[in-house]
PDB file of C-alpha atoms in Angstrom:
ATOM      1  CA  MET A 104    -284.056  65.337 -72.963  1.00 44.00           C
ATOM      2  CA  MET A 105    -285.762  63.347 -75.734  1.00 43.00           C
ATOM      3  CA  LEU A 106    -283.599  65.166 -78.431  1.00 42.00           C
ATOM      4  CA  LEU A 107    -280.489  64.323 -76.376  1.00 45.00           C
ATOM      5  CA  GLY A 108    -281.479  60.706 -76.230  1.00 47.00           C
ATOM      6  CA  ARG A 109    -282.032  60.614 -79.938  1.00 48.00           C
ATOM      7  CA  GLY A 110    -278.771  62.333 -80.532  1.00 52.00           C
ATOM      8  CA  LEU A 111    -277.033  59.685 -78.410  1.00 53.00           C
ATOM      9  CA  ASP A 112    -278.676  56.872 -80.394  1.00 59.00           C
ATOM     10  CA  ALA A 113    -277.632  58.465 -83.757  1.00 60.00           C
ATOM     11  CA  ARG A 114    -274.056  58.803 -82.548  1.00 61.00           C
ATOM     12  CA  ASP A 115    -274.180  55.214 -81.339  1.00 68.00           C
ATOM     13  CA  ASN A 116    -275.171  53.994 -84.804  1.00 75.00           C
ATOM     14  CA  GLN A 117    -272.510  56.148 -86.339  1.00 72.00           C
ATOM     15  CA  THR A 118    -269.842  54.863 -84.101  1.00 73.00           C
ATOM     16  CA  ARG A 119    -270.870  51.277 -84.615  1.00 80.00           C
ATOM     17  CA  GLN A 120    -270.653  51.648 -88.499  1.00 80.00           C
ATOM     18  CA  MET A 121    -267.142  53.259 -88.141  1.00 78.00           C
ATOM     19  CA  GLN A 122    -266.204  50.286 -86.022  1.00 82.00           C
ATOM     20  CA  ASP A 123    -267.472  47.847 -88.547  1.00 87.00           C
ATOM     21  CA  ALA A 124    -265.497  49.687 -91.330  1.00 85.00           C
ATOM     22  CA  VAL A 125    -262.261  49.621 -89.347  1.00 86.00           C
ATOM     23  CA  SER A 126    -262.720  45.951 -88.411  1.00 88.00           C
ATOM     24  CA  ASN A 127    -263.471  45.028 -92.026  1.00 90.00           C
ATOM     25  CA  VAL A 128    -260.286  46.558 -93.183  1.00 90.00           C
ATOM     26  CA  GLU A 129    -258.228  45.060 -90.311  1.00 89.00           C
ATOM     27  CA  LYS A 130    -259.521  41.629 -91.221  1.00 91.00           C
ATOM     28  CA  HIS A 131    -259.259  41.597 -95.013  1.00 93.00           C
ATOM     29  CA  PHE A 132    -256.145  43.794 -95.339  1.00 93.00           C
ATOM     30  CA  GLY A 133    -254.530  41.446 -92.917  1.00 92.00           C
ATOM     31  CA  GLU A 134    -255.416  38.403 -94.944  1.00 95.00           C
ATOM     32  CA  LEU A 135    -254.314  39.980 -98.248  1.00 95.00           C
ATOM     33  CA  CYS A 136    -250.991  40.947 -96.601  1.00 95.00           C
ATOM     34  CA  GLN A 137    -250.451  37.295 -95.542  1.00 95.00           C
ATOM     35  CA  ILE A 138    -251.440  35.874 -98.911  1.00 96.00           C
ATOM     36  CA  PHE A 139    -249.376  38.334-100.928  1.00 97.00           C
ATOM     37  CA  ALA A 140    -246.456  37.719 -98.674  1.00 96.00           C
ATOM     38  CA  GLY A 141    -246.794  34.070 -99.237  1.00 96.00           C
ATOM     39  CA  TYR A 142    -247.006  34.690-102.995  1.00 97.00           C
ATOM     40  CA  VAL A 143    -243.642  36.618-102.812  1.00 97.00           C
ATOM     41  CA  ARG A 144    -242.067  33.865-100.832  1.00 96.00           C
ATOM     42  CA  LYS A 145    -243.052  31.195-103.300  1.00 97.00           C
ATOM     43  CA  THR A 146    -241.844  33.365-106.159  1.00 96.00           C
ATOM     44  CA  ALA A 147    -238.493  33.614-104.302  1.00 96.00           C
ATOM     45  CA  ARG A 148    -238.356  29.815-103.931  1.00 96.00           C
ATOM     46  CA  LEU A 149    -239.128  29.396-107.535  1.00 96.00           C
ATOM     47  CA  ARG A 150    -236.162  31.633-108.333  1.00 95.00           C
ATOM     48  CA  ASP A 151    -233.921  29.480-106.166  1.00 96.00           C
ATOM     49  CA  LYS A 152    -235.121  26.369-107.814  1.00 96.00           C
ATOM     50  CA  ALA A 153    -234.503  27.913-111.151  1.00 96.00           C
ATOM     51  CA  ASP A 154    -230.935  28.732-110.225  1.00 95.00           C
ATOM     52  CA  LEU A 155    -230.419  24.997-109.323  1.00 96.00           C
ATOM     53  CA  LEU A 156    -231.865  23.954-112.735  1.00 96.00           C
ATOM     54  CA  VAL A 157    -229.465  26.389-114.449  1.00 96.00           C
ATOM     55  CA  ASN A 158    -226.456  24.892-112.683  1.00 96.00           C
ATOM     56  CA  GLU A 159    -227.566  21.363-113.608  1.00 97.00           C
ATOM     57  CA  ILE A 160    -227.978  22.301-117.244  1.00 96.00           C
ATOM     58  CA  TYR A 161    -224.475  23.918-117.314  1.00 96.00           C
ATOM     59  CA  ALA A 162    -223.084  20.641-115.806  1.00 96.00           C
ATOM     60  CA  TYR A 163    -224.850  18.464-118.271  1.00 96.00           C
ATOM     61  CA  ALA A 164    -224.073  20.603-121.255  1.00 95.00           C
ATOM     62  CA  ALA A 165    -220.355  20.183-120.544  1.00 95.00           C
ATOM     63  CA  THR A 166    -220.619  16.467-121.125  1.00 94.00           C
ATOM     64  CA  GLU A 167    -222.490  16.581-124.452  1.00 92.00           C
ATOM     65  CA  THR A 168    -221.698  16.868-128.212  1.00 91.00           C
ATOM     66  CA  PRO A 169    -220.725  20.306-129.703  1.00 91.00           C
ATOM     67  CA  ASN A 170    -224.199  21.389-131.099  1.00 94.00           C
ATOM     68  CA  LEU A 171    -226.173  20.140-128.038  1.00 94.00           C
ATOM     69  CA  LYS A 172    -223.561  21.613-125.665  1.00 95.00           C
ATOM     70  CA  VAL A 173    -223.890  25.119-127.330  1.00 95.00           C
ATOM     71  CA  GLY A 174    -227.714  24.889-127.421  1.00 96.00           C
ATOM     72  CA  LEU A 175    -228.057  23.909-123.761  1.00 96.00           C
ATOM     73  CA  LYS A 176    -225.462  26.534-122.686  1.00 97.00           C
ATOM     74  CA  ASN A 177    -227.386  29.307-124.565  1.00 96.00           C
ATOM     75  CA  PHE A 178    -230.595  28.124-122.997  1.00 97.00           C
ATOM     76  CA  ALA A 179    -229.216  28.171-119.590  1.00 96.00           C
ATOM     77  CA  ASP A 180    -227.792  31.679-120.174  1.00 97.00           C
ATOM     78  CA  GLU A 181    -231.291  32.896-121.152  1.00 97.00           C
ATOM     79  CA  PHE A 182    -232.949  31.122-118.262  1.00 96.00           C
ATOM     80  CA  SER A 183    -230.455  32.508-115.791  1.00 96.00           C
ATOM     81  CA  ARG A 184    -231.114  36.029-117.232  1.00 96.00           C
ATOM     82  CA  LEU A 185    -234.773  35.516-116.523  1.00 97.00           C
ATOM     83  CA  GLN A 186    -233.971  34.809-112.869  1.00 96.00           C
ATOM     84  CA  ASP A 187    -232.550  38.191-112.543  1.00 96.00           C
ATOM     85  CA  TYR A 188    -235.916  39.736-113.610  1.00 96.00           C
ATOM     86  CA  ARG A 189    -237.663  37.361-111.202  1.00 97.00           C
ATOM     87  CA  GLN A 190    -235.505  38.736-108.312  1.00 96.00           C
ATOM     88  CA  ALA A 191    -236.500  42.197-109.392  1.00 96.00           C
ATOM     89  CA  GLU A 192    -240.150  41.082-109.440  1.00 97.00           C
ATOM     90  CA  VAL A 193    -239.759  39.741-105.822  1.00 97.00           C
ATOM     91  CA  ASP A 194    -238.120  42.994-104.615  1.00 97.00           C
ATOM     92  CA  ARG A 195    -240.864  45.170-106.285  1.00 97.00           C
ATOM     93  CA  LEU A 196    -243.675  43.084-104.964  1.00 97.00           C
ATOM     94  CA  GLU A 197    -242.236  43.278-101.366  1.00 97.00           C
ATOM     95  CA  ALA A 198    -241.851  47.058-101.656  1.00 96.00           C
ATOM     96  CA  LYS A 199    -245.033  47.973-103.514  1.00 96.00           C
ATOM     97  CA  VAL A 200    -247.606  45.456-102.399  1.00 96.00           C
ATOM     98  CA  VAL A 201    -246.699  43.723 -99.112  1.00 96.00           C
ATOM     99  CA  GLU A 202    -245.207  46.811 -97.276  1.00 95.00           C
ATOM    100  CA  PRO A 203    -248.174  49.109 -97.921  1.00 94.00           C
ATOM    101  CA  LEU A 204    -250.519  46.282 -96.671  1.00 94.00           C
ATOM    102  CA  LYS A 205    -248.385  45.937 -93.593  1.00 93.00           C
ATOM    103  CA  CYS A 206    -248.801  49.635 -92.887  1.00 91.00           C
ATOM    104  CA  TYR A 207    -252.480  49.178 -92.439  1.00 89.00           C
ATOM    105  CA  GLY A 208    -251.802  47.347 -89.187  1.00 88.00           C
ATOM    106  CA  THR A 209    -250.435  50.747 -87.730  1.00 88.00           C
ATOM    107  CA  ILE A 210    -253.269  52.700 -89.534  1.00 87.00           C
ATOM    108  CA  VAL A 211    -256.038  50.515 -87.996  1.00 87.00           C
ATOM    109  CA  LYS A 212    -254.484  50.726 -84.579  1.00 86.00           C
ATOM    110  CA  LEU A 213    -254.655  54.518 -84.812  1.00 84.00           C
ATOM    111  CA  LYS A 214    -258.270  54.456 -85.957  1.00 81.00           C
ATOM    112  CA  ARG A 215    -259.172  52.205 -83.087  1.00 81.00           C
ATOM    113  CA  ASP A 216    -257.576  54.731 -80.712  1.00 79.00           C
ATOM    114  CA  ASP A 217    -259.842  57.487 -82.197  1.00 75.00           C
ATOM    115  CA  LEU A 218    -262.912  55.233 -81.843  1.00 74.00           C
ATOM    116  CA  LYS A 219    -262.012  54.524 -78.208  1.00 75.00           C
ATOM    117  CA  ALA A 220    -261.729  58.343 -77.588  1.00 70.00           C
ATOM    118  CA  THR A 221    -265.101  58.860 -79.190  1.00 68.00           C
ATOM    119  CA  LEU A 222    -266.623  56.050 -77.124  1.00 69.00           C
ATOM    120  CA  THR A 223    -265.102  57.484 -74.032  1.00 70.00           C
ATOM    121  CA  ALA A 224    -266.728  60.952 -74.736  1.00 63.00           C
ATOM    122  CA  LYS A 225    -270.073  59.332 -75.655  1.00 63.00           C
ATOM    123  CA  ASN A 226    -270.104  57.355 -72.453  1.00 64.00           C
ATOM    124  CA  ARG A 227    -269.317  60.421 -70.392  1.00 66.00           C
ATOM    125  CA  GLU A 228    -272.275  62.230 -72.028  1.00 59.00           C
ATOM    126  CA  ALA A 229    -274.510  59.290 -71.416  1.00 61.00           C
ATOM    127  CA  LYS A 230    -273.486  59.278 -67.777  1.00 65.00           C
ATOM    128  CA  GLN A 231    -274.045  62.969 -67.268  1.00 58.00           C
ATOM    129  CA  LEU A 232    -277.487  62.610 -68.906  1.00 59.00           C
ATOM    130  CA  SER A 233    -278.321  59.766 -66.486  1.00 62.00           C
ATOM    131  CA  GLN A 234    -277.165  61.906 -63.537  1.00 58.00           C
ATOM    132  CA  LEU A 235    -279.297  64.699 -64.640  1.00 56.00           C
ATOM    133  CA  GLU A 236    -282.368  62.561 -64.742  1.00 60.00           C
ATOM    134  CA  LYS A 237    -281.791  61.372 -61.268  1.00 60.00           C
ATOM    135  CA  THR A 238    -281.183  64.835 -59.839  1.00 58.00           C
ATOM    136  CA  ARG A 239    -284.390  65.944 -61.380  1.00 57.00           C
ATOM    137  CA  GLN A 240    -286.394  63.195 -59.830  1.00 58.00           C
ATOM    138  CA  ARG A 241    -284.815  63.473 -56.354  1.00 62.00           C
ATOM    139  CA  ASN A 242    -284.524  67.176 -55.974  1.00 60.00           C
ATOM    140  CA  PRO A 243    -286.244  69.628 -58.363  1.00 56.00           C
ATOM    141  CA  SER A 244    -284.341  72.569 -56.953  1.00 55.00           C
ATOM    142  CA  ASP A 245    -281.399  74.430 -58.556  1.00 54.00           C
ATOM    143  CA  LEU A 246    -279.224  71.336 -58.338  1.00 51.00           C
ATOM    144  CA  HIS A 247    -280.381  70.179 -61.720  1.00 52.00           C
ATOM    145  CA  ILE A 248    -279.114  73.363 -63.269  1.00 57.00           C
ATOM    146  CA  ILE A 249    -275.539  72.326 -62.275  1.00 54.00           C
ATOM    147  CA  ALA A 250    -276.179  68.855 -63.605  1.00 53.00           C
ATOM    148  CA  GLU A 251    -277.582  70.359 -66.923  1.00 58.00           C
ATOM    149  CA  ASN A 252    -274.302  72.452 -67.224  1.00 60.00           C
ATOM    150  CA  GLU A 253    -272.271  69.244 -66.762  1.00 60.00           C
ATOM    151  CA  LEU A 254    -274.357  67.500 -69.348  1.00 56.00           C
ATOM    152  CA  GLN A 255    -273.917  70.270 -71.873  1.00 65.00           C
ATOM    153  CA  ARG A 256    -270.191  70.199 -71.466  1.00 64.00           C
ATOM    154  CA  ALA A 257    -270.174  66.378 -71.859  1.00 60.00           C
ATOM    155  CA  THR A 258    -272.359  66.705 -74.919  1.00 64.00           C
ATOM    156  CA  LEU A 259    -270.158  69.303 -76.579  1.00 66.00           C
ATOM    157  CA  ASP A 260    -267.167  67.198 -75.892  1.00 63.00           C
ATOM    158  CA  ALA A 261    -268.879  64.118 -77.344  1.00 61.00           C
ATOM    159  CA  THR A 262    -270.076  66.097 -80.317  1.00 68.00           C
ATOM    160  CA  ARG A 263    -266.571  67.532 -80.961  1.00 68.00           C
ATOM    161  CA  THR A 264    -265.016  64.039 -80.622  1.00 66.00           C
ATOM    162  CA  THR A 265    -267.529  62.419 -82.975  1.00 67.00           C
ATOM    163  CA  ARG A 266    -267.026  65.136 -85.526  1.00 74.00           C
ATOM    164  CA  HIS A 267    -263.292  64.537 -85.399  1.00 68.00           C
ATOM    165  CA  LEU A 268    -263.873  60.820 -85.736  1.00 67.00           C
ATOM    166  CA  GLU A 269    -266.227  61.432 -88.740  1.00 74.00           C
ATOM    167  CA  GLU A 270    -263.427  63.244 -90.524  1.00 78.00           C
ATOM    168  CA  THR A 271    -260.851  60.775 -89.544  1.00 75.00           C
ATOM    169  CA  ILE A 272    -263.008  57.840 -90.757  1.00 79.00           C
ATOM    170  CA  ASP A 273    -263.844  59.670 -94.003  1.00 84.00           C
ATOM    171  CA  ASN A 274    -260.157  60.231 -94.649  1.00 83.00           C
ATOM    172  CA  PHE A 275    -259.533  56.658 -93.776  1.00 83.00           C
ATOM    173  CA  GLU A 276    -262.051  55.335 -96.288  1.00 87.00           C
ATOM    174  CA  LYS A 277    -260.756  57.723 -99.097  1.00 90.00           C
ATOM    175  CA  GLN A 278    -257.067  56.591 -98.301  1.00 89.00           C
ATOM    176  CA  LYS A 279    -258.231  52.964 -98.253  1.00 91.00           C
ATOM    177  CA  ILE A 280    -259.816  53.069-101.807  1.00 93.00           C
ATOM    178  CA  ARG A 281    -256.773  55.084-103.101  1.00 94.00           C
ATOM    179  CA  ASP A 282    -254.411  52.485-101.512  1.00 94.00           C
ATOM    180  CA  ILE A 283    -256.272  49.560-102.868  1.00 95.00           C
ATOM    181  CA  LYS A 284    -256.129  50.997-106.358  1.00 96.00           C
ATOM    182  CA  ASN A 285    -252.402  51.717-106.085  1.00 96.00           C
ATOM    183  CA  ILE A 286    -251.532  48.370-104.545  1.00 96.00           C
ATOM    184  CA  PHE A 287    -253.315  46.310-107.102  1.00 97.00           C
ATOM    185  CA  SER A 288    -252.203  48.588-110.061  1.00 97.00           C
ATOM    186  CA  GLU A 289    -248.551  48.065-108.814  1.00 97.00           C
ATOM    187  CA  PHE A 290    -249.228  44.274-108.669  1.00 97.00           C
ATOM    188  CA  ILE A 291    -250.571  44.109-112.163  1.00 97.00           C
ATOM    189  CA  THR A 292    -247.746  46.346-113.506  1.00 97.00           C
ATOM    190  CA  ILE A 293    -244.983  44.292-111.835  1.00 97.00           C
ATOM    191  CA  GLU A 294    -246.358  41.020-113.163  1.00 97.00           C
ATOM    192  CA  MET A 295    -246.893  42.398-116.616  1.00 97.00           C
ATOM    193  CA  LEU A 296    -243.260  43.583-116.767  1.00 97.00           C
ATOM    194  CA  PHE A 297    -241.894  40.334-115.653  1.00 97.00           C
ATOM    195  CA  HIS A 298    -244.125  38.126-117.891  1.00 97.00           C
ATOM    196  CA  GLY A 299    -243.509  40.389-120.856  1.00 97.00           C
ATOM    197  CA  LYS A 300    -239.738  40.024-120.371  1.00 96.00           C
ATOM    198  CA  ALA A 301    -240.201  36.231-119.635  1.00 97.00           C
ATOM    199  CA  LEU A 302    -241.991  35.891-123.020  1.00 97.00           C
ATOM    200  CA  GLU A 303    -239.104  37.597-124.679  1.00 97.00           C
ATOM    201  CA  ILE A 304    -236.414  35.487-123.038  1.00 97.00           C
ATOM    202  CA  TYR A 305    -238.329  32.215-123.373  1.00 97.00           C
ATOM    203  CA  THR A 306    -238.713  32.887-127.191  1.00 97.00           C
ATOM    204  CA  ALA A 307    -234.862  33.228-127.376  1.00 96.00           C
ATOM    205  CA  ALA A 308    -234.412  30.156-125.227  1.00 96.00           C
ATOM    206  CA  TYR A 309    -236.750  28.229-127.571  1.00 97.00           C
ATOM    207  CA  GLN A 310    -234.860  29.149-130.579  1.00 96.00           C
ATOM    208  CA  ASN A 311    -231.616  28.136-129.073  1.00 95.00           C
ATOM    209  CA  ILE A 312    -232.933  24.730-128.474  1.00 95.00           C
ATOM    210  CA  GLN A 313    -234.474  24.422-132.087  1.00 95.00           C
ATOM    211  CA  ASN A 314    -231.086  25.473-133.522  1.00 94.00           C
ATOM    212  CA  ILE A 315    -229.391  22.317-132.373  1.00 93.00           C
ATOM    213  CA  ASP A 316    -228.068  20.227-135.381  1.00 92.00           C
ATOM    214  CA  GLU A 317    -229.096  16.680-134.526  1.00 90.00           C
ATOM    215  CA  ASN A 318    -227.486  15.097-137.556  1.00 91.00           C
ATOM    216  CA  GLU A 319    -224.138  16.752-137.008  1.00 90.00           C
ATOM    217  CA  ASP A 320    -224.056  15.672-133.366  1.00 87.00           C
ATOM    218  CA  LEU A 321    -225.064  12.237-134.394  1.00 90.00           C
ATOM    219  CA  GLU A 322    -222.066  11.948-136.672  1.00 89.00           C
ATOM    220  CA  VAL A 323    -219.785  13.249-134.039  1.00 87.00           C
ATOM    221  CA  PHE A 324    -221.139  10.636-131.633  1.00 88.00           C
ATOM    222  CA  ARG A 325    -220.653   7.862-134.196  1.00 86.00           C
ATOM    223  CA  SER A 326    -217.240   9.007-134.935  1.00 87.00           C
ATOM    224  CA  SER A 327    -216.401   8.848-131.242  1.00 83.00           C
ATOM    225  CA  LEU A 328    -217.360   5.104-131.098  1.00 84.00           C
ATOM    226  CA  TYR A 329    -214.279   4.143-133.426  1.00 76.00           C
ATOM    227  CA  PRO A 330    -210.581   4.966-133.458  1.00 64.00           C
ATOM    228  CA  PRO A 331    -209.373   7.403-136.149  1.00 63.00           C
ATOM    229  CA  ASP A 332    -207.848   4.696-138.467  1.00 60.00           C
ATOM    230  CA  TYR A 333    -210.835   2.271-138.117  1.00 52.00           C
ATOM    231  CA  GLN A 334    -212.404   3.307-141.444  1.00 55.00           C
ATOM    232  CA  SER A 335    -209.200   2.951-143.530  1.00 58.00           C
ATOM    233  CA  ARG A 336    -208.546  -0.509-142.035  1.00 55.00           C
ATOM    234  CA  LEU A 337    -212.208  -1.312-142.627  1.00 52.00           C
ATOM    235  CA  ASP A 338    -211.892  -0.457-146.295  1.00 63.00           C
ATOM    236  CA  ILE A 339    -208.817  -2.582-146.695  1.00 63.00           C
ATOM    237  CA  VAL A 340    -210.481  -5.585-145.051  1.00 54.00           C
ATOM    238  CA  ARG A 341    -213.535  -5.133-147.317  1.00 61.00           C
ATOM    239  CA  ALA A 342    -211.349  -4.902-150.435  1.00 65.00           C
ATOM    240  CA  ASN A 343    -209.408  -8.042-149.644  1.00 66.00           C
ATOM    241  CA  SER A 344    -212.260 -10.245-148.335  1.00 60.00           C
ATOM    242  CA  LYS A 345    -214.917 -11.926-150.530  1.00 52.00           C
ATOM    243  CA  SER A 346    -217.823 -14.112-149.738  1.00 48.00           C
ATOM    244  CA  PRO A 347    -217.609 -17.890-150.005  1.00 50.00           C
ATOM    245  CA  LEU A 348    -219.935 -17.600-153.033  1.00 48.00           C
ATOM    246  CA  GLN A 349    -217.689 -15.110-154.677  1.00 49.00           C
ATOM    247  CA  ARG A 350    -214.737 -17.318-154.101  1.00 47.00           C
ATOM    248  CA  THR A 351    -216.436 -20.416-155.533  1.00 49.00           C
ATOM    249  CA  GLY A 352    -217.453 -18.504-158.555  1.00 50.00           C
ATOM    250  CA  SER A 353    -213.964 -17.238-159.170  1.00 50.00           C
ATOM    251  CA  SER A 354    -212.597 -20.844-158.829  1.00 52.00           C
ATOM    252  CA  LYS A 355    -215.184 -22.235-161.273  1.00 52.00           C
ATOM    253  CA  SER A 356    -214.383 -19.433-163.726  1.00 54.00           C
ATOM    254  CA  SER A 357    -210.649 -20.151-163.514  1.00 56.00           C
ATOM    255  CA  LEU A 358    -211.221 -23.863-164.016  1.00 57.00           C
ATOM    256  CA  ARG A 359    -213.273 -23.300-166.995  1.00 59.00           C
ATOM    257  CA  THR A 360    -210.772 -21.129-168.598  1.00 59.00           C
ATOM    258  CA  ALA A 361    -207.995 -23.735-167.985  1.00 57.00           C
ATOM    259  CA  GLN A 362    -210.151 -26.403-169.509  1.00 61.00           C
ATOM    260  CA  ILE A 363    -210.891 -24.405-172.677  1.00 57.00           C
ATOM    261  CA  SER A 364    -207.285 -23.664-173.049  1.00 60.00           C
ATOM    262  CA  ARG A 365    -206.282 -27.256-172.850  1.00 65.00           C
ATOM    263  CA  ARG A 366    -208.954 -28.203-175.345  1.00 63.00           C
ATOM    264  CA  MET A 367    -207.826 -25.624-177.796  1.00 65.00           C
ATOM    265  CA  LEU A 368    -204.226 -26.808-177.406  1.00 65.00           C
ATOM    266  CA  ARG A 369    -205.221 -30.590-178.092  1.00 67.00           C
ATOM    267  CA  ARG A 370    -207.290 -29.431-181.099  1.00 67.00           C
ATOM    268  CA  ASP A 371    -204.248 -27.524-182.466  1.00 66.00           C
ATOM    269  CA  GLU A 372    -202.012 -30.604-181.900  1.00 66.00           C
ATOM    270  CA  GLU A 373    -204.493 -32.884-183.685  1.00 65.00           C
ATOM    271  CA  GLU A 374    -204.699 -30.604-186.568  1.00 66.00           C
ATOM    272  CA  GLU A 375    -201.007 -30.625-187.009  1.00 64.00           C
ATOM    273  CA  GLU A 376    -200.778 -34.353-186.653  1.00 64.00           C
ATOM    274  CA  GLU A 377    -203.378 -34.736-189.446  1.00 63.00           C
ATOM    275  CA  GLU A 378    -201.549 -32.333-191.692  1.00 60.00           C
ATOM    276  CA  ASP A 379    -198.269 -34.427-191.148  1.00 60.00           C
ATOM    277  CA  ASP A 380    -200.103 -37.767-191.969  1.00 59.00           C
ATOM    278  CA  ASP A 381    -201.487 -36.209-195.197  1.00 59.00           C
ATOM    279  CA  ASP A 382    -197.933 -35.159-196.175  1.00 58.00           C
ATOM    280  CA  GLU A 383    -196.734 -38.627-195.414  1.00 56.00           C
ATOM    281  CA  GLU A 384    -199.387 -40.278-197.597  1.00 56.00           C
ATOM    282  CA  GLU A 385    -198.630 -37.950-200.555  1.00 57.00           C
ATOM    283  CA  ASP A 386    -194.997 -38.828-200.216  1.00 58.00           C
ATOM    284  CA  GLU A 387    -195.781 -42.500-200.244  1.00 54.00           C
ATOM    285  CA  GLU A 388    -198.067 -42.125-203.207  1.00 56.00           C
ATOM    286  CA  ASP A 389    -195.319 -40.284-205.152  1.00 58.00           C
ATOM    287  CA  GLU A 390    -192.721 -42.843-204.319  1.00 53.00           C
ATOM    288  CA  PHE A 391    -195.131 -45.650-205.351  1.00 50.00           C
ATOM    289  CA  ASP A 392    -195.770 -44.119-208.641  1.00 58.00           C
ATOM    290  CA  ALA A 393    -192.072 -43.552-209.267  1.00 54.00           C
ATOM    291  CA  THR A 394    -191.312 -47.201-208.387  1.00 51.00           C
ATOM    292  CA  LYS A 395    -194.036 -48.375-210.690  1.00 52.00           C
ATOM    293  CA  GLU A 396    -192.856 -46.287-213.649  1.00 56.00           C
ATOM    294  CA  ALA A 397    -189.346 -47.597-213.217  1.00 51.00           C
ATOM    295  CA  PHE A 398    -190.596 -51.238-213.141  1.00 46.00           C
ATOM    296  CA  ILE A 399    -192.431 -50.708-216.434  1.00 53.00           C
ATOM    297  CA  ARG A 400    -189.337 -49.297-218.105  1.00 55.00           C
ATOM    298  CA  TYR A 401    -187.231 -52.213-216.906  1.00 46.00           C
ATOM    299  CA  ARG A 402    -189.436 -54.667-218.510  1.00 46.00           C
TER     300      ARG A 402
END
């Protein structure tokens, strides 16, 4: 009887540990499933926001100068392509991470049913043992033999059920470890694939932005501020217009030139008059000498 009691205690401890293992998986796998599901939902919302951003970039690019327009459009193309990979990331996370964790809800339920069957068999065994003790105390006749037979059957049933539960829990633990490795390996692989592709796409998008020619676009913008014939008309105005200082200088220069010309003309006239006076004086002297010579001869 003492051996039976110790066997019951051992099975009680064993069953309790199995219950704790199943409860631990139920708790933490449930939390992991909820958090991973939230992670996937937020990734999907990020994809939706990125799609809105792409549409706005396209709309803005259509209003800009040529180089900026091309650069923004190419950037939006790359960013849109990245969202396709993000959608693939969402689908893979849902299939490879969230769904396997969800399955543990059903698995845990089955293990709890096995635990319940084991507990039922154990309780039946304990009840038969208690009845045997009472029968022996009240009536030490052959009735206790019948009770012992019932106890043996209950013990065999409990032992068989416990052994089945041990195998089930052992397989459960083995499968749990394997699933954890697979789930987290899939998660890491999916994220690495996405971020590796994202790095490639972001590099191309960065290069598209850097290739925008600022100076050329600035020239296009400046040209758009004026009509096509503005520059030619501006050159004509500049050629025909001078500053007040330039106009004053030109007037003074013209005045000095006229004054010099007048002075030179007067000088020439004076020189001519002097030459004429000299000729007249010489003629008068010659005439006087001739008159004088004639008078002398007359005398």
